[in-house]
Amino acid sequence: MSTPRKSPPAADRRTLIADTAIDLVAATGLRGLTHRAVDGAAGLPAGSTSYYFRTRTALIGACYQRLAELDLDDVGDLGGPLAPGGPPADLDRDLERDLERGREAAAAALGGLLHRWLTVGRARQLARFELSLEAARNPELEADFHRAGRGARVRASGILAALGAQRPEEAAELLVAWTDGLLYDRLAGALARSRPAPDLAELTSVTRRMLDAVLARPA
């Protein structure tokens, strides 16, 4: 006699539903995001998605939260040179040398992150852009979207402070904006389909230029 399968915990089901919804949005756009479609794609009994997320707005909000978690997990995987907290703004020669090494390491790490998001993480980033447009049209989603975006900027601010930024919050706004712009251009821009495959060395060079620009001392 076989042992009955236990239902996964509620937290696991919520994660499964959010991950499946993100994949659906990446593949079909928001038009394909329905409770029934998520149930089918996730292999869940009919009505499961609507049990955990009663409205479509709630389901989209769960997508924002999950996307933010996954992106921050990726950033966390980058490790040492990007740890928050850093040196003072007045630098001596040795500290300048240390910061230069830190910026090289950060450029390599951020280039690797962009490469990941343009390759194995491509679908997730496409879904993020698709969902961001929905937030721009729907005031009910604004708070969830803002919360998700704020987490990325706080993390970026900590990284840039460690690399010597005098105004890390301002620098973080620029770095996040430029990163989003680069991702959008490579994934969905007019020339996206004609571009060569993402190249790690080229992305590392681009991120170094972005870091140099946002870390430049204000006049």
mmCIF file with all atom_site columns, C-alpha atoms in Angstrom, residues 8-195:
data_model
loop_
_atom_site.group_PDB
_atom_site.id
_atom_site.type_symbol
_atom_site.label_atom_id
_atom_site.label_alt_id
_atom_site.label_comp_id
_atom_site.label_asym_id
_atom_site.label_entity_id
_atom_site.label_seq_id
_atom_site.pdbx_PDB_ins_code
_atom_site.Cartn_x
_atom_site.Cartn_y
_atom_site.Cartn_z
_atom_site.occupancy
_atom_site.B_iso_or_equiv
_atom_site.pdbx_formal_charge
_atom_site.auth_seq_id
_atom_site.auth_comp_id
_atom_site.auth_asym_id
_atom_site.auth_atom_id
_atom_site.pdbx_PDB_model_num
ATOM 1   C CA . PRO A 1 8   ? 3.798  20.934 0.207   1.00 0.00 ? 8   PRO A CA 1
ATOM 2   C CA . PRO A 1 9   ? 3.773  23.588 2.955   1.00 0.00 ? 9   PRO A CA 1
ATOM 3   C CA . ALA A 1 10  ? 1.880  26.799 2.205   1.00 0.00 ? 10  ALA A CA 1
ATOM 4   C CA . ALA A 1 11  ? 5.120  28.798 1.904   1.00 0.00 ? 11  ALA A CA 1
ATOM 5   C CA . ASP A 1 12  ? 6.437  26.347 -0.699  1.00 0.00 ? 12  ASP A CA 1
ATOM 6   C CA . ARG A 1 13  ? 3.199  26.513 -2.641  1.00 0.00 ? 13  ARG A CA 1
ATOM 7   C CA . ARG A 1 14  ? 3.295  30.298 -2.647  1.00 0.00 ? 14  ARG A CA 1
ATOM 8   C CA . THR A 1 15  ? 6.847  30.196 -3.994  1.00 0.00 ? 15  THR A CA 1
ATOM 9   C CA . LEU A 1 16  ? 5.910  27.616 -6.622  1.00 0.00 ? 16  LEU A CA 1
ATOM 10  C CA . ILE A 1 17  ? 2.958  29.719 -7.717  1.00 0.00 ? 17  ILE A CA 1
ATOM 11  C CA . ALA A 1 18  ? 5.033  32.903 -7.926  1.00 0.00 ? 18  ALA A CA 1
ATOM 12  C CA . ASP A 1 19  ? 7.827  31.166 -9.871  1.00 0.00 ? 19  ASP A CA 1
ATOM 13  C CA . THR A 1 20  ? 5.310  29.645 -12.279 1.00 0.00 ? 20  THR A CA 1
ATOM 14  C CA . ALA A 1 21  ? 3.552  32.980 -12.766 1.00 0.00 ? 21  ALA A CA 1
ATOM 15  C CA . ILE A 1 22  ? 6.882  34.654 -13.568 1.00 0.00 ? 22  ILE A CA 1
ATOM 16  C CA . ASP A 1 23  ? 7.660  31.975 -16.164 1.00 0.00 ? 23  ASP A CA 1
ATOM 17  C CA . LEU A 1 24  ? 4.223  32.428 -17.720 1.00 0.00 ? 24  LEU A CA 1
ATOM 18  C CA . VAL A 1 25  ? 4.620  36.192 -17.979 1.00 0.00 ? 25  VAL A CA 1
ATOM 19  C CA . ALA A 1 26  ? 8.040  35.754 -19.602 1.00 0.00 ? 26  ALA A CA 1
ATOM 20  C CA . ALA A 1 27  ? 6.642  33.283 -22.147 1.00 0.00 ? 27  ALA A CA 1
ATOM 21  C CA . THR A 1 28  ? 3.219  34.764 -22.935 1.00 0.00 ? 28  THR A CA 1
ATOM 22  C CA . GLY A 1 29  ? 3.107  38.281 -21.532 1.00 0.00 ? 29  GLY A CA 1
ATOM 23  C CA . LEU A 1 30  ? 0.520  39.458 -19.032 1.00 0.00 ? 30  LEU A CA 1
ATOM 24  C CA . ARG A 1 31  ? -2.304 38.255 -21.252 1.00 0.00 ? 31  ARG A CA 1
ATOM 25  C CA . GLY A 1 32  ? -1.353 34.698 -20.355 1.00 0.00 ? 32  GLY A CA 1
ATOM 26  C CA . LEU A 1 33  ? -1.328 35.281 -16.606 1.00 0.00 ? 33  LEU A CA 1
ATOM 27  C CA . THR A 1 34  ? -4.496 33.757 -15.179 1.00 0.00 ? 34  THR A CA 1
ATOM 28  C CA . HIS A 1 35  ? -5.122 31.748 -12.037 1.00 0.00 ? 35  HIS A CA 1
ATOM 29  C CA . ARG A 1 36  ? -6.161 28.751 -14.101 1.00 0.00 ? 36  ARG A CA 1
ATOM 30  C CA . ALA A 1 37  ? -3.047 28.950 -16.289 1.00 0.00 ? 37  ALA A CA 1
ATOM 31  C CA . VAL A 1 38  ? -0.787 29.055 -13.223 1.00 0.00 ? 38  VAL A CA 1
ATOM 32  C CA . ASP A 1 39  ? -2.566 26.037 -11.710 1.00 0.00 ? 39  ASP A CA 1
ATOM 33  C CA . GLY A 1 40  ? -2.042 24.058 -14.898 1.00 0.00 ? 40  GLY A CA 1
ATOM 34  C CA . ALA A 1 41  ? 1.568  25.050 -15.450 1.00 0.00 ? 41  ALA A CA 1
ATOM 35  C CA . ALA A 1 42  ? 2.460  24.384 -11.800 1.00 0.00 ? 42  ALA A CA 1
ATOM 36  C CA . GLY A 1 43  ? 0.687  21.013 -11.738 1.00 0.00 ? 43  GLY A CA 1
ATOM 37  C CA . LEU A 1 44  ? -1.570 22.138 -8.908  1.00 0.00 ? 44  LEU A CA 1
ATOM 38  C CA . PRO A 1 45  ? -5.244 21.306 -8.339  1.00 0.00 ? 45  PRO A CA 1
ATOM 39  C CA . ALA A 1 46  ? -7.686 23.759 -9.872  1.00 0.00 ? 46  ALA A CA 1
ATOM 40  C CA . GLY A 1 47  ? -8.313 26.683 -7.563  1.00 0.00 ? 47  GLY A CA 1
ATOM 41  C CA . SER A 1 48  ? -4.959 26.504 -5.787  1.00 0.00 ? 48  SER A CA 1
ATOM 42  C CA . THR A 1 49  ? -3.645 29.810 -7.099  1.00 0.00 ? 49  THR A CA 1
ATOM 43  C CA . SER A 1 50  ? -6.840 31.681 -6.294  1.00 0.00 ? 50  SER A CA 1
ATOM 44  C CA . TYR A 1 51  ? -6.789 30.184 -2.772  1.00 0.00 ? 51  TYR A CA 1
ATOM 45  C CA . TYR A 1 52  ? -3.404 31.765 -2.023  1.00 0.00 ? 52  TYR A CA 1
ATOM 46  C CA . PHE A 1 53  ? -3.784 34.886 -4.186  1.00 0.00 ? 53  PHE A CA 1
ATOM 47  C CA . ARG A 1 54  ? -7.415 35.838 -4.473  1.00 0.00 ? 54  ARG A CA 1
ATOM 48  C CA . THR A 1 55  ? -7.003 38.514 -7.138  1.00 0.00 ? 55  THR A CA 1
ATOM 49  C CA . ARG A 1 56  ? -4.814 39.001 -10.173 1.00 0.00 ? 56  ARG A CA 1
ATOM 50  C CA . THR A 1 57  ? -3.367 42.071 -8.488  1.00 0.00 ? 57  THR A CA 1
ATOM 51  C CA . ALA A 1 58  ? -2.325 39.962 -5.488  1.00 0.00 ? 58  ALA A CA 1
ATOM 52  C CA . LEU A 1 59  ? -0.731 37.424 -7.825  1.00 0.00 ? 59  LEU A CA 1
ATOM 53  C CA . ILE A 1 60  ? 1.249  40.119 -9.623  1.00 0.00 ? 60  ILE A CA 1
ATOM 54  C CA . GLY A 1 61  ? 2.334  41.534 -6.257  1.00 0.00 ? 61  GLY A CA 1
ATOM 55  C CA . ALA A 1 62  ? 3.669  38.084 -5.342  1.00 0.00 ? 62  ALA A CA 1
ATOM 56  C CA . CYS A 1 63  ? 5.650  38.104 -8.581  1.00 0.00 ? 63  CYS A CA 1
ATOM 57  C CA . TYR A 1 64  ? 7.272  41.425 -7.651  1.00 0.00 ? 64  TYR A CA 1
ATOM 58  C CA . GLN A 1 65  ? 8.268  40.102 -4.242  1.00 0.00 ? 65  GLN A CA 1
ATOM 59  C CA . ARG A 1 66  ? 9.677  36.880 -5.675  1.00 0.00 ? 66  ARG A CA 1
ATOM 60  C CA . LEU A 1 67  ? 11.599 38.675 -8.422  1.00 0.00 ? 67  LEU A CA 1
ATOM 61  C CA . ALA A 1 68  ? 13.189 40.959 -5.820  1.00 0.00 ? 68  ALA A CA 1
ATOM 62  C CA . GLU A 1 69  ? 14.161 37.948 -3.683  1.00 0.00 ? 69  GLU A CA 1
ATOM 63  C CA . LEU A 1 70  ? 15.750 36.138 -6.613  1.00 0.00 ? 70  LEU A CA 1
ATOM 64  C CA . ASP A 1 71  ? 17.639 39.178 -7.869  1.00 0.00 ? 71  ASP A CA 1
ATOM 65  C CA . LEU A 1 72  ? 18.975 39.982 -4.406  1.00 0.00 ? 72  LEU A CA 1
ATOM 66  C CA . ASP A 1 73  ? 19.997 36.343 -3.979  1.00 0.00 ? 73  ASP A CA 1
ATOM 67  C CA . ASP A 1 74  ? 22.011 36.665 -7.191  1.00 0.00 ? 74  ASP A CA 1
ATOM 68  C CA . VAL A 1 75  ? 23.678 39.832 -5.899  1.00 0.00 ? 75  VAL A CA 1
ATOM 69  C CA . GLY A 1 76  ? 24.412 38.120 -2.591  1.00 0.00 ? 76  GLY A CA 1
ATOM 70  C CA . ASP A 1 77  ? 26.144 35.299 -4.451  1.00 0.00 ? 77  ASP A CA 1
ATOM 71  C CA . LEU A 1 78  ? 28.705 37.804 -5.765  1.00 0.00 ? 78  LEU A CA 1
ATOM 72  C CA . GLY A 1 79  ? 30.526 37.805 -2.448  1.00 0.00 ? 79  GLY A CA 1
ATOM 73  C CA . GLY A 1 80  ? 33.373 39.682 -0.804  1.00 0.00 ? 80  GLY A CA 1
ATOM 74  C CA . PRO A 1 81  ? 34.166 42.780 -2.880  1.00 0.00 ? 81  PRO A CA 1
ATOM 75  C CA . LEU A 1 82  ? 30.524 43.820 -2.881  1.00 0.00 ? 82  LEU A CA 1
ATOM 76  C CA . ALA A 1 83  ? 29.896 43.633 0.872   1.00 0.00 ? 83  ALA A CA 1
ATOM 77  C CA . PRO A 1 84  ? 28.161 46.764 2.249   1.00 0.00 ? 84  PRO A CA 1
ATOM 78  C CA . GLY A 1 85  ? 30.046 49.199 4.499   1.00 0.00 ? 85  GLY A CA 1
ATOM 79  C CA . GLY A 1 86  ? 33.261 50.773 3.419   1.00 0.00 ? 86  GLY A CA 1
ATOM 80  C CA . PRO A 1 87  ? 36.063 53.264 3.720   1.00 0.00 ? 87  PRO A CA 1
ATOM 81  C CA . PRO A 1 88  ? 35.874 57.010 4.336   1.00 0.00 ? 88  PRO A CA 1
ATOM 82  C CA . ALA A 1 89  ? 35.828 59.510 1.501   1.00 0.00 ? 89  ALA A CA 1
ATOM 83  C CA . ASP A 1 90  ? 39.287 60.989 2.272   1.00 0.00 ? 90  ASP A CA 1
ATOM 84  C CA . LEU A 1 91  ? 41.720 58.509 0.803   1.00 0.00 ? 91  LEU A CA 1
ATOM 85  C CA . ASP A 1 92  ? 45.446 57.999 1.194   1.00 0.00 ? 92  ASP A CA 1
ATOM 86  C CA . ARG A 1 93  ? 47.630 56.329 -1.426  1.00 0.00 ? 93  ARG A CA 1
ATOM 87  C CA . ASP A 1 94  ? 47.304 52.816 0.004   1.00 0.00 ? 94  ASP A CA 1
ATOM 88  C CA . LEU A 1 95  ? 43.552 53.103 0.300   1.00 0.00 ? 95  LEU A CA 1
ATOM 89  C CA . GLU A 1 96  ? 43.317 54.382 -3.257  1.00 0.00 ? 96  GLU A CA 1
ATOM 90  C CA . ARG A 1 97  ? 45.177 51.280 -4.386  1.00 0.00 ? 97  ARG A CA 1
ATOM 91  C CA . ASP A 1 98  ? 42.881 49.036 -2.343  1.00 0.00 ? 98  ASP A CA 1
ATOM 92  C CA . LEU A 1 99  ? 39.786 50.720 -3.744  1.00 0.00 ? 99  LEU A CA 1
ATOM 93  C CA . GLU A 1 100 ? 41.088 50.273 -7.276  1.00 0.00 ? 100 GLU A CA 1
ATOM 94  C CA . ARG A 1 101 ? 41.399 46.557 -6.664  1.00 0.00 ? 101 ARG A CA 1
ATOM 95  C CA . GLY A 1 102 ? 37.925 46.573 -5.147  1.00 0.00 ? 102 GLY A CA 1
ATOM 96  C CA . ARG A 1 103 ? 36.461 48.311 -8.184  1.00 0.00 ? 103 ARG A CA 1
ATOM 97  C CA . GLU A 1 104 ? 38.097 45.824 -10.528 1.00 0.00 ? 104 GLU A CA 1
ATOM 98  C CA . ALA A 1 105 ? 36.645 42.975 -8.489  1.00 0.00 ? 105 ALA A CA 1
ATOM 99  C CA . ALA A 1 106 ? 33.239 44.674 -8.385  1.00 0.00 ? 106 ALA A CA 1
ATOM 100 C CA . ALA A 1 107 ? 33.257 45.224 -12.158 1.00 0.00 ? 107 ALA A CA 1
ATOM 101 C CA . ALA A 1 108 ? 34.049 41.542 -12.702 1.00 0.00 ? 108 ALA A CA 1
ATOM 102 C CA . ALA A 1 109 ? 31.283 40.507 -10.312 1.00 0.00 ? 109 ALA A CA 1
ATOM 103 C CA . LEU A 1 110 ? 28.691 42.871 -11.796 1.00 0.00 ? 110 LEU A CA 1
ATOM 104 C CA . GLY A 1 111 ? 29.688 41.850 -15.309 1.00 0.00 ? 111 GLY A CA 1
ATOM 105 C CA . GLY A 1 112 ? 29.105 38.245 -14.275 1.00 0.00 ? 112 GLY A CA 1
ATOM 106 C CA . LEU A 1 113 ? 25.729 39.185 -12.832 1.00 0.00 ? 113 LEU A CA 1
ATOM 107 C CA . LEU A 1 114 ? 24.658 40.883 -16.056 1.00 0.00 ? 114 LEU A CA 1
ATOM 108 C CA . HIS A 1 115 ? 25.863 37.882 -18.039 1.00 0.00 ? 115 HIS A CA 1
ATOM 109 C CA . ARG A 1 116 ? 23.752 35.599 -15.829 1.00 0.00 ? 116 ARG A CA 1
ATOM 110 C CA . TRP A 1 117 ? 20.677 37.786 -16.256 1.00 0.00 ? 117 TRP A CA 1
ATOM 111 C CA . LEU A 1 118 ? 21.137 37.919 -20.032 1.00 0.00 ? 118 LEU A CA 1
ATOM 112 C CA . THR A 1 119 ? 21.539 34.141 -20.352 1.00 0.00 ? 119 THR A CA 1
ATOM 113 C CA . VAL A 1 120 ? 20.197 31.698 -17.763 1.00 0.00 ? 120 VAL A CA 1
ATOM 114 C CA . GLY A 1 121 ? 18.177 34.464 -16.047 1.00 0.00 ? 121 GLY A CA 1
ATOM 115 C CA . ARG A 1 122 ? 16.827 35.938 -19.266 1.00 0.00 ? 122 ARG A CA 1
ATOM 116 C CA . ALA A 1 123 ? 13.198 34.865 -18.752 1.00 0.00 ? 123 ALA A CA 1
ATOM 117 C CA . ARG A 1 124 ? 13.078 36.324 -15.270 1.00 0.00 ? 124 ARG A CA 1
ATOM 118 C CA . GLN A 1 125 ? 14.306 39.713 -16.445 1.00 0.00 ? 125 GLN A CA 1
ATOM 119 C CA . LEU A 1 126 ? 11.829 39.782 -19.330 1.00 0.00 ? 126 LEU A CA 1
ATOM 120 C CA . ALA A 1 127 ? 9.038  39.090 -16.851 1.00 0.00 ? 127 ALA A CA 1
ATOM 121 C CA . ARG A 1 128 ? 10.303 41.871 -14.586 1.00 0.00 ? 128 ARG A CA 1
ATOM 122 C CA . PHE A 1 129 ? 10.112 44.434 -17.390 1.00 0.00 ? 129 PHE A CA 1
ATOM 123 C CA . GLU A 1 130 ? 6.668  43.212 -18.430 1.00 0.00 ? 130 GLU A CA 1
ATOM 124 C CA . LEU A 1 131 ? 5.383  43.427 -14.868 1.00 0.00 ? 131 LEU A CA 1
ATOM 125 C CA . SER A 1 132 ? 6.916  46.860 -14.303 1.00 0.00 ? 132 SER A CA 1
ATOM 126 C CA . LEU A 1 133 ? 4.714  48.281 -17.056 1.00 0.00 ? 133 LEU A CA 1
ATOM 127 C CA . GLU A 1 134 ? 1.651  46.897 -15.318 1.00 0.00 ? 134 GLU A CA 1
ATOM 128 C CA . ALA A 1 135 ? 2.651  48.696 -12.120 1.00 0.00 ? 135 ALA A CA 1
ATOM 129 C CA . ALA A 1 136 ? 2.904  51.955 -14.044 1.00 0.00 ? 136 ALA A CA 1
ATOM 130 C CA . ARG A 1 137 ? -0.744 51.559 -15.082 1.00 0.00 ? 137 ARG A CA 1
ATOM 131 C CA . ASN A 1 138 ? -2.216 50.167 -11.873 1.00 0.00 ? 138 ASN A CA 1
ATOM 132 C CA . PRO A 1 139 ? -1.986 52.271 -8.676  1.00 0.00 ? 139 PRO A CA 1
ATOM 133 C CA . GLU A 1 140 ? -2.873 49.198 -6.582  1.00 0.00 ? 140 GLU A CA 1
ATOM 134 C CA . LEU A 1 141 ? 0.470  47.659 -7.535  1.00 0.00 ? 141 LEU A CA 1
ATOM 135 C CA . GLU A 1 142 ? 2.598  50.722 -6.886  1.00 0.00 ? 142 GLU A CA 1
ATOM 136 C CA . ALA A 1 143 ? 3.470  49.881 -3.264  1.00 0.00 ? 143 ALA A CA 1
ATOM 137 C CA . ASP A 1 144 ? 4.589  46.309 -4.054  1.00 0.00 ? 144 ASP A CA 1
ATOM 138 C CA . PHE A 1 145 ? 6.648  47.473 -7.009  1.00 0.00 ? 145 PHE A CA 1
ATOM 139 C CA . HIS A 1 146 ? 8.251  50.307 -5.041  1.00 0.00 ? 146 HIS A CA 1
ATOM 140 C CA . ARG A 1 147 ? 9.160  47.935 -2.195  1.00 0.00 ? 147 ARG A CA 1
ATOM 141 C CA . ALA A 1 148 ? 10.852 45.539 -4.597  1.00 0.00 ? 148 ALA A CA 1
ATOM 142 C CA . GLY A 1 149 ? 12.810 48.288 -6.331  1.00 0.00 ? 149 GLY A CA 1
ATOM 143 C CA . ARG A 1 150 ? 13.845 49.897 -3.060  1.00 0.00 ? 150 ARG A CA 1
ATOM 144 C CA . GLY A 1 151 ? 15.611 46.718 -1.965  1.00 0.00 ? 151 GLY A CA 1
ATOM 145 C CA . ALA A 1 152 ? 17.827 46.760 -5.050  1.00 0.00 ? 152 ALA A CA 1
ATOM 146 C CA . ARG A 1 153 ? 18.790 50.381 -4.487  1.00 0.00 ? 153 ARG A CA 1
ATOM 147 C CA . VAL A 1 154 ? 19.608 49.879 -0.815  1.00 0.00 ? 154 VAL A CA 1
ATOM 148 C CA . ARG A 1 155 ? 21.879 46.997 -1.726  1.00 0.00 ? 155 ARG A CA 1
ATOM 149 C CA . ALA A 1 156 ? 23.555 48.991 -4.509  1.00 0.00 ? 156 ALA A CA 1
ATOM 150 C CA . SER A 1 157 ? 24.070 51.926 -2.145  1.00 0.00 ? 157 SER A CA 1
ATOM 151 C CA . GLY A 1 158 ? 25.899 49.687 0.317   1.00 0.00 ? 158 GLY A CA 1
ATOM 152 C CA . ILE A 1 159 ? 28.118 48.271 -2.413  1.00 0.00 ? 159 ILE A CA 1
ATOM 153 C CA . LEU A 1 160 ? 29.017 51.728 -3.716  1.00 0.00 ? 160 LEU A CA 1
ATOM 154 C CA . ALA A 1 161 ? 29.724 53.067 -0.230  1.00 0.00 ? 161 ALA A CA 1
ATOM 155 C CA . ALA A 1 162 ? 32.230 50.226 0.183   1.00 0.00 ? 162 ALA A CA 1
ATOM 156 C CA . LEU A 1 163 ? 33.864 51.317 -3.067  1.00 0.00 ? 163 LEU A CA 1
ATOM 157 C CA . GLY A 1 164 ? 34.303 54.913 -1.940  1.00 0.00 ? 164 GLY A CA 1
ATOM 158 C CA . ALA A 1 165 ? 31.194 56.697 -3.235  1.00 0.00 ? 165 ALA A CA 1
ATOM 159 C CA . GLN A 1 166 ? 30.748 60.073 -1.552  1.00 0.00 ? 166 GLN A CA 1
ATOM 160 C CA . ARG A 1 167 ? 27.011 60.078 -2.252  1.00 0.00 ? 167 ARG A CA 1
ATOM 161 C CA . PRO A 1 168 ? 26.151 56.371 -2.366  1.00 0.00 ? 168 PRO A CA 1
ATOM 162 C CA . GLU A 1 169 ? 22.376 56.774 -2.589  1.00 0.00 ? 169 GLU A CA 1
ATOM 163 C CA . GLU A 1 170 ? 22.635 59.070 -5.616  1.00 0.00 ? 170 GLU A CA 1
ATOM 164 C CA . ALA A 1 171 ? 25.228 56.790 -7.157  1.00 0.00 ? 171 ALA A CA 1
ATOM 165 C CA . ALA A 1 172 ? 22.966 53.780 -6.567  1.00 0.00 ? 172 ALA A CA 1
ATOM 166 C CA . GLU A 1 173 ? 20.072 55.456 -8.406  1.00 0.00 ? 173 GLU A CA 1
ATOM 167 C CA . LEU A 1 174 ? 22.313 55.955 -11.434 1.00 0.00 ? 174 LEU A CA 1
ATOM 168 C CA . LEU A 1 175 ? 23.823 52.473 -11.336 1.00 0.00 ? 175 LEU A CA 1
ATOM 169 C CA . VAL A 1 176 ? 20.435 50.741 -11.053 1.00 0.00 ? 176 VAL A CA 1
ATOM 170 C CA . ALA A 1 177 ? 19.002 52.906 -13.839 1.00 0.00 ? 177 ALA A CA 1
ATOM 171 C CA . TRP A 1 178 ? 21.939 52.212 -16.159 1.00 0.00 ? 178 TRP A CA 1
ATOM 172 C CA . THR A 1 179 ? 21.854 48.513 -15.360 1.00 0.00 ? 179 THR A CA 1
ATOM 173 C CA . ASP A 1 180 ? 18.137 48.337 -16.118 1.00 0.00 ? 180 ASP A CA 1
ATOM 174 C CA . GLY A 1 181 ? 18.682 50.274 -19.335 1.00 0.00 ? 181 GLY A CA 1
ATOM 175 C CA . LEU A 1 182 ? 21.441 47.951 -20.471 1.00 0.00 ? 182 LEU A CA 1
ATOM 176 C CA . LEU A 1 183 ? 19.365 44.852 -19.667 1.00 0.00 ? 183 LEU A CA 1
ATOM 177 C CA . TYR A 1 184 ? 16.333 46.212 -21.493 1.00 0.00 ? 184 TYR A CA 1
ATOM 178 C CA . ASP A 1 185 ? 18.402 47.175 -24.532 1.00 0.00 ? 185 ASP A CA 1
ATOM 179 C CA . ARG A 1 186 ? 20.024 43.730 -24.749 1.00 0.00 ? 186 ARG A CA 1
ATOM 180 C CA . LEU A 1 187 ? 16.821 41.782 -24.078 1.00 0.00 ? 187 LEU A CA 1
ATOM 181 C CA . ALA A 1 188 ? 14.079 43.785 -25.783 1.00 0.00 ? 188 ALA A CA 1
ATOM 182 C CA . GLY A 1 189 ? 15.631 46.766 -27.560 1.00 0.00 ? 189 GLY A CA 1
ATOM 183 C CA . ALA A 1 190 ? 15.408 47.385 -31.288 1.00 0.00 ? 190 ALA A CA 1
ATOM 184 C CA . LEU A 1 191 ? 18.712 45.593 -31.950 1.00 0.00 ? 191 LEU A CA 1
ATOM 185 C CA . ALA A 1 192 ? 18.320 42.846 -29.354 1.00 0.00 ? 192 ALA A CA 1
ATOM 186 C CA . ARG A 1 193 ? 17.786 40.044 -31.875 1.00 0.00 ? 193 ARG A CA 1
ATOM 187 C CA . SER A 1 194 ? 20.713 41.055 -34.069 1.00 0.00 ? 194 SER A CA 1
ATOM 188 C CA . ARG A 1 195 ? 23.272 41.410 -31.285 1.00 0.00 ? 195 ARG A CA 1
#
